[in-house]
Every structure is written in structure tokens, then in C-alpha cells.
């Protein structure tokens, strides 16, 4: 619980910092022209710890890279199989395998994921 809270806070802090400092955002290693950067960062800063109760699973993957002057945070979002607005959130940089949280966003709907 302490680890997931710390990791969740890292996502929130870096997302809020990126909103204020016009950081670069890459999706699957590319800048996406159709991406509403502000909306995605706002959604990431609202990540919560509520898990699904609908016996679903993640499917389409997106690697979101928040790049600032000092560092880069990679976040893997996996779209839920049953709900296209909900994403499972993972931090691949840590050797700690568990889904952190769930977030809700519509900003990735027009962007091709990594299947």
C-alpha cells in the first residue's frame, strides 16, 4: 500500500509539473498531433486507487512518456476490455509488478495503441 501510494503520488506530481511547464508528451515514442496534452495530464493527475469490480482485463497498451528538463516518467496505460474510457495504470520503470490504479480518459481514443 505504501509503495502504490508513493508511485501514485509520483504520477500526480509529474503530471501537475508537466501541466505548468509545457513538458513534452510522447505516446508510444511519438508526438501525436491529435493528442489533447492538457486533458491527458489532467486525467493522469486525477489517477485514483479504485479497482474494477467488473471482472475485466486490460487490452490495448499505450506508453505515455512525460519528458521534462530534468527527467522522463514512462507510464503504461492499458485500456480496459469492457470500458474504453478506463485505463489500468502501470509504471514500467519499477520492478514492482502490480497495476497501480485506474484512470478515466477519452484522450487516447483516436490514437493507435500497441496491441
PDB file of C-alpha atoms in Angstrom:
ATOM      1  CA  UNK A   1       0.000   0.000   0.000  1.00  0.00           C
ATOM      2  CA  UNK A   2       2.824   2.405   0.820  1.00  0.00           C
ATOM      3  CA  UNK A   3       4.594   1.616  -2.447  1.00  0.00           C
ATOM      4  CA  UNK A   4       1.481   2.129  -4.565  1.00  0.00           C
ATOM      5  CA  UNK A   5       0.716   5.414  -2.767  1.00  0.00           C
ATOM      6  CA  UNK A   6       4.272   6.633  -3.413  1.00  0.00           C
ATOM      7  CA  UNK A   7       4.095   5.650  -7.086  1.00  0.00           C
ATOM      8  CA  UNK A   8       0.641   7.198  -7.483  1.00  0.00           C
ATOM      9  CA  UNK A   9       1.973  10.436  -5.982  1.00  0.00           C
ATOM     10  CA  UNK A  10       4.865  10.406  -8.450  1.00  0.00           C
ATOM     11  CA  UNK A  11       2.410  10.219 -11.354  1.00  0.00           C
ATOM     12  CA  UNK A  12       0.294  13.027  -9.908  1.00  0.00           C
ATOM     13  CA  UNK A  13       3.267  15.308  -9.141  1.00  0.00           C
ATOM     14  CA  UNK A  14       4.931  14.817 -12.544  1.00  0.00           C
ATOM     15  CA  UNK A  15       1.631  15.341 -14.363  1.00  0.00           C
ATOM     16  CA  UNK A  16       0.932  18.557 -12.471  1.00  0.00           C
ATOM     17  CA  UNK A  17       4.509  19.755 -13.070  1.00  0.00           C
ATOM     18  CA  UNK A  18       4.188  18.987 -16.786  1.00  0.00           C
ATOM     19  CA  UNK A  19       0.934  20.979 -16.968  1.00  0.00           C
ATOM     20  CA  UNK A  20       2.662  24.044 -15.536  1.00  0.00           C
ATOM     21  CA  UNK A  21       5.899  23.724 -17.521  1.00  0.00           C
ATOM     22  CA  UNK A  22       4.833  22.668 -21.011  1.00  0.00           C
ATOM     23  CA  UNK A  23       6.685  19.362 -20.936  1.00  0.00           C
ATOM     24  CA  UNK A  24       6.759  17.083 -23.976  1.00  0.00           C
ATOM     25  CA  UNK A  25       4.390  14.139 -24.128  1.00  0.00           C
ATOM     26  CA  UNK A  26       5.109  11.131 -26.310  1.00  0.00           C
ATOM     27  CA  UNK A  27       2.659   8.319 -26.958  1.00  0.00           C
ATOM     28  CA  UNK A  28       4.363   5.074 -27.962  1.00  0.00           C
ATOM     29  CA  UNK A  29       7.554   7.044 -28.653  1.00  0.00           C
ATOM     30  CA  UNK A  30       5.937   9.620 -30.963  1.00  0.00           C
ATOM     31  CA  UNK A  31       4.418  13.059 -30.656  1.00  0.00           C
ATOM     32  CA  UNK A  32       0.747  12.781 -31.559  1.00  0.00           C
ATOM     33  CA  UNK A  33      -0.851  15.785 -33.239  1.00  0.00           C
ATOM     34  CA  UNK A  34      -4.358  14.701 -32.208  1.00  0.00           C
ATOM     35  CA  UNK A  35      -3.435  14.439 -28.532  1.00  0.00           C
ATOM     36  CA  UNK A  36      -5.027  16.874 -26.115  1.00  0.00           C
ATOM     37  CA  UNK A  37      -1.958  17.103 -23.885  1.00  0.00           C
ATOM     38  CA  UNK A  38      -3.609  19.243 -21.231  1.00  0.00           C
ATOM     39  CA  UNK A  39      -6.563  16.867 -20.890  1.00  0.00           C
ATOM     40  CA  UNK A  40      -4.357  13.774 -20.656  1.00  0.00           C
ATOM     41  CA  UNK A  41      -2.132  15.341 -17.978  1.00  0.00           C
ATOM     42  CA  UNK A  42      -5.196  16.482 -16.036  1.00  0.00           C
ATOM     43  CA  UNK A  43      -6.616  12.965 -16.202  1.00  0.00           C
ATOM     44  CA  UNK A  44      -3.288  11.493 -15.062  1.00  0.00           C
ATOM     45  CA  UNK A  45      -3.167  13.905 -12.129  1.00  0.00           C
ATOM     46  CA  UNK A  46      -6.553  12.508 -11.043  1.00  0.00           C
ATOM     47  CA  UNK A  47      -5.476   8.865 -11.031  1.00  0.00           C
ATOM     48  CA  UNK A  48      -7.188   7.002  -8.200  1.00  0.00           C
ATOM     49  CA  UNK A  49      -6.840   3.734  -6.379  1.00  0.00           C
ATOM     50  CA  UNK A  50     -10.206   2.230  -7.191  1.00  0.00           C
ATOM     51  CA  UNK A  51     -10.044  -1.109  -8.930  1.00  0.00           C
ATOM     52  CA  UNK A  52     -12.554  -2.634 -11.272  1.00  0.00           C
ATOM     53  CA  UNK A  53     -15.230  -4.906  -9.924  1.00  0.00           C
ATOM     54  CA  UNK A  54     -16.468  -5.993 -13.328  1.00  0.00           C
ATOM     55  CA  UNK A  55     -14.086  -8.928 -13.808  1.00  0.00           C
ATOM     56  CA  UNK A  56     -12.486  -7.256 -16.782  1.00  0.00           C
ATOM     57  CA  UNK A  57      -8.902  -7.158 -18.001  1.00  0.00           C
ATOM     58  CA  UNK A  58      -6.628  -4.697 -19.802  1.00  0.00           C
ATOM     59  CA  UNK A  59      -6.020  -4.931 -23.532  1.00  0.00           C
ATOM     60  CA  UNK A  60      -4.688  -2.140 -25.788  1.00  0.00           C
ATOM     61  CA  UNK A  61      -1.460  -0.651 -24.401  1.00  0.00           C
ATOM     62  CA  UNK A  62      -0.078   2.882 -24.594  1.00  0.00           C
ATOM     63  CA  UNK A  63       3.323   4.034 -23.385  1.00  0.00           C
ATOM     64  CA  UNK A  64       2.980   7.634 -22.253  1.00  0.00           C
ATOM     65  CA  UNK A  65       6.287   9.463 -21.727  1.00  0.00           C
ATOM     66  CA  UNK A  66       6.263  12.746 -19.831  1.00  0.00           C
ATOM     67  CA  UNK A  67       9.535  14.470 -20.674  1.00  0.00           C
ATOM     68  CA  UNK A  68      10.748  17.442 -18.655  1.00  0.00           C
ATOM     69  CA  UNK A  69      14.131  19.158 -18.494  1.00  0.00           C
ATOM     70  CA  UNK A  70      15.189  17.026 -15.528  1.00  0.00           C
ATOM     71  CA  UNK A  71      13.794  13.584 -16.254  1.00  0.00           C
ATOM     72  CA  UNK A  72      11.314  11.344 -18.024  1.00  0.00           C
ATOM     73  CA  UNK A  73       8.446   9.418 -16.498  1.00  0.00           C
ATOM     74  CA  UNK A  74       7.110   6.487 -18.510  1.00  0.00           C
ATOM     75  CA  UNK A  75       3.592   5.373 -17.716  1.00  0.00           C
ATOM     76  CA  UNK A  76       1.964   2.378 -19.329  1.00  0.00           C
ATOM     77  CA  UNK A  77      -1.780   2.736 -19.773  1.00  0.00           C
ATOM     78  CA  UNK A  78      -3.792  -0.314 -20.746  1.00  0.00           C
ATOM     79  CA  UNK A  79      -7.331   0.252 -21.974  1.00  0.00           C
ATOM     80  CA  UNK A  80      -9.926  -1.852 -20.220  1.00  0.00           C
ATOM     81  CA  UNK A  81     -11.532  -4.563 -22.311  1.00  0.00           C
ATOM     82  CA  UNK A  82     -15.072  -3.610 -21.246  1.00  0.00           C
ATOM     83  CA  UNK A  83     -14.815   0.180 -20.906  1.00  0.00           C
ATOM     84  CA  UNK A  84     -12.835   2.202 -23.479  1.00  0.00           C
ATOM     85  CA  UNK A  85     -12.635   5.238 -21.163  1.00  0.00           C
ATOM     86  CA  UNK A  86     -10.969   3.367 -18.300  1.00  0.00           C
ATOM     87  CA  UNK A  87      -7.276   2.503 -18.181  1.00  0.00           C
ATOM     88  CA  UNK A  88      -5.148   0.364 -15.937  1.00  0.00           C
ATOM     89  CA  UNK A  89      -2.018   2.287 -14.905  1.00  0.00           C
ATOM     90  CA  UNK A  90       1.472   0.765 -14.609  1.00  0.00           C
ATOM     91  CA  UNK A  91       4.942   2.244 -14.057  1.00  0.00           C
ATOM     92  CA  UNK A  92       7.364   0.055 -16.054  1.00  0.00           C
ATOM     93  CA  UNK A  93      10.482   1.681 -14.538  1.00  0.00           C
ATOM     94  CA  UNK A  94       9.997  -0.109 -11.233  1.00  0.00           C
ATOM     95  CA  UNK A  95      10.452  -3.818 -10.749  1.00  0.00           C
ATOM     96  CA  UNK A  96       7.163  -3.928  -8.921  1.00  0.00           C
ATOM     97  CA  UNK A  97       4.540  -5.764 -10.872  1.00  0.00           C
ATOM     98  CA  UNK A  98       1.052  -4.722  -9.991  1.00  0.00           C
ATOM     99  CA  UNK A  99      -1.494  -2.483 -11.527  1.00  0.00           C
ATOM    100  CA  UNK A 100      -1.332   0.756  -9.609  1.00  0.00           C
ATOM    101  CA  UNK A 101      -4.623   2.370 -10.227  1.00  0.00           C
ATOM    102  CA  UNK A 102      -7.405   3.088 -12.606  1.00  0.00           C
ATOM    103  CA  UNK A 103      -7.824   6.301 -14.526  1.00  0.00           C
ATOM    104  CA  UNK A 104     -10.524   7.586 -16.811  1.00  0.00           C
ATOM    105  CA  UNK A 105      -9.729   9.470 -20.028  1.00  0.00           C
ATOM    106  CA  UNK A 106     -11.030   9.877 -23.552  1.00  0.00           C
ATOM    107  CA  UNK A 107      -7.857  11.458 -24.973  1.00  0.00           C
ATOM    108  CA  UNK A 108      -6.388   8.222 -26.328  1.00  0.00           C
ATOM    109  CA  UNK A 109      -9.495   7.091 -28.212  1.00  0.00           C
ATOM    110  CA  UNK A 110      -8.219   8.335 -31.592  1.00  0.00           C
ATOM    111  CA  UNK A 111      -4.652   7.119 -31.128  1.00  0.00           C
ATOM    112  CA  UNK A 112      -3.476   3.664 -32.145  1.00  0.00           C
ATOM    113  CA  UNK A 113      -2.120   1.626 -29.280  1.00  0.00           C
ATOM    114  CA  UNK A 114       0.407  -1.173 -29.037  1.00  0.00           C
ATOM    115  CA  UNK A 115      -1.653  -4.365 -29.265  1.00  0.00           C
TER     116      UNK A 115
END
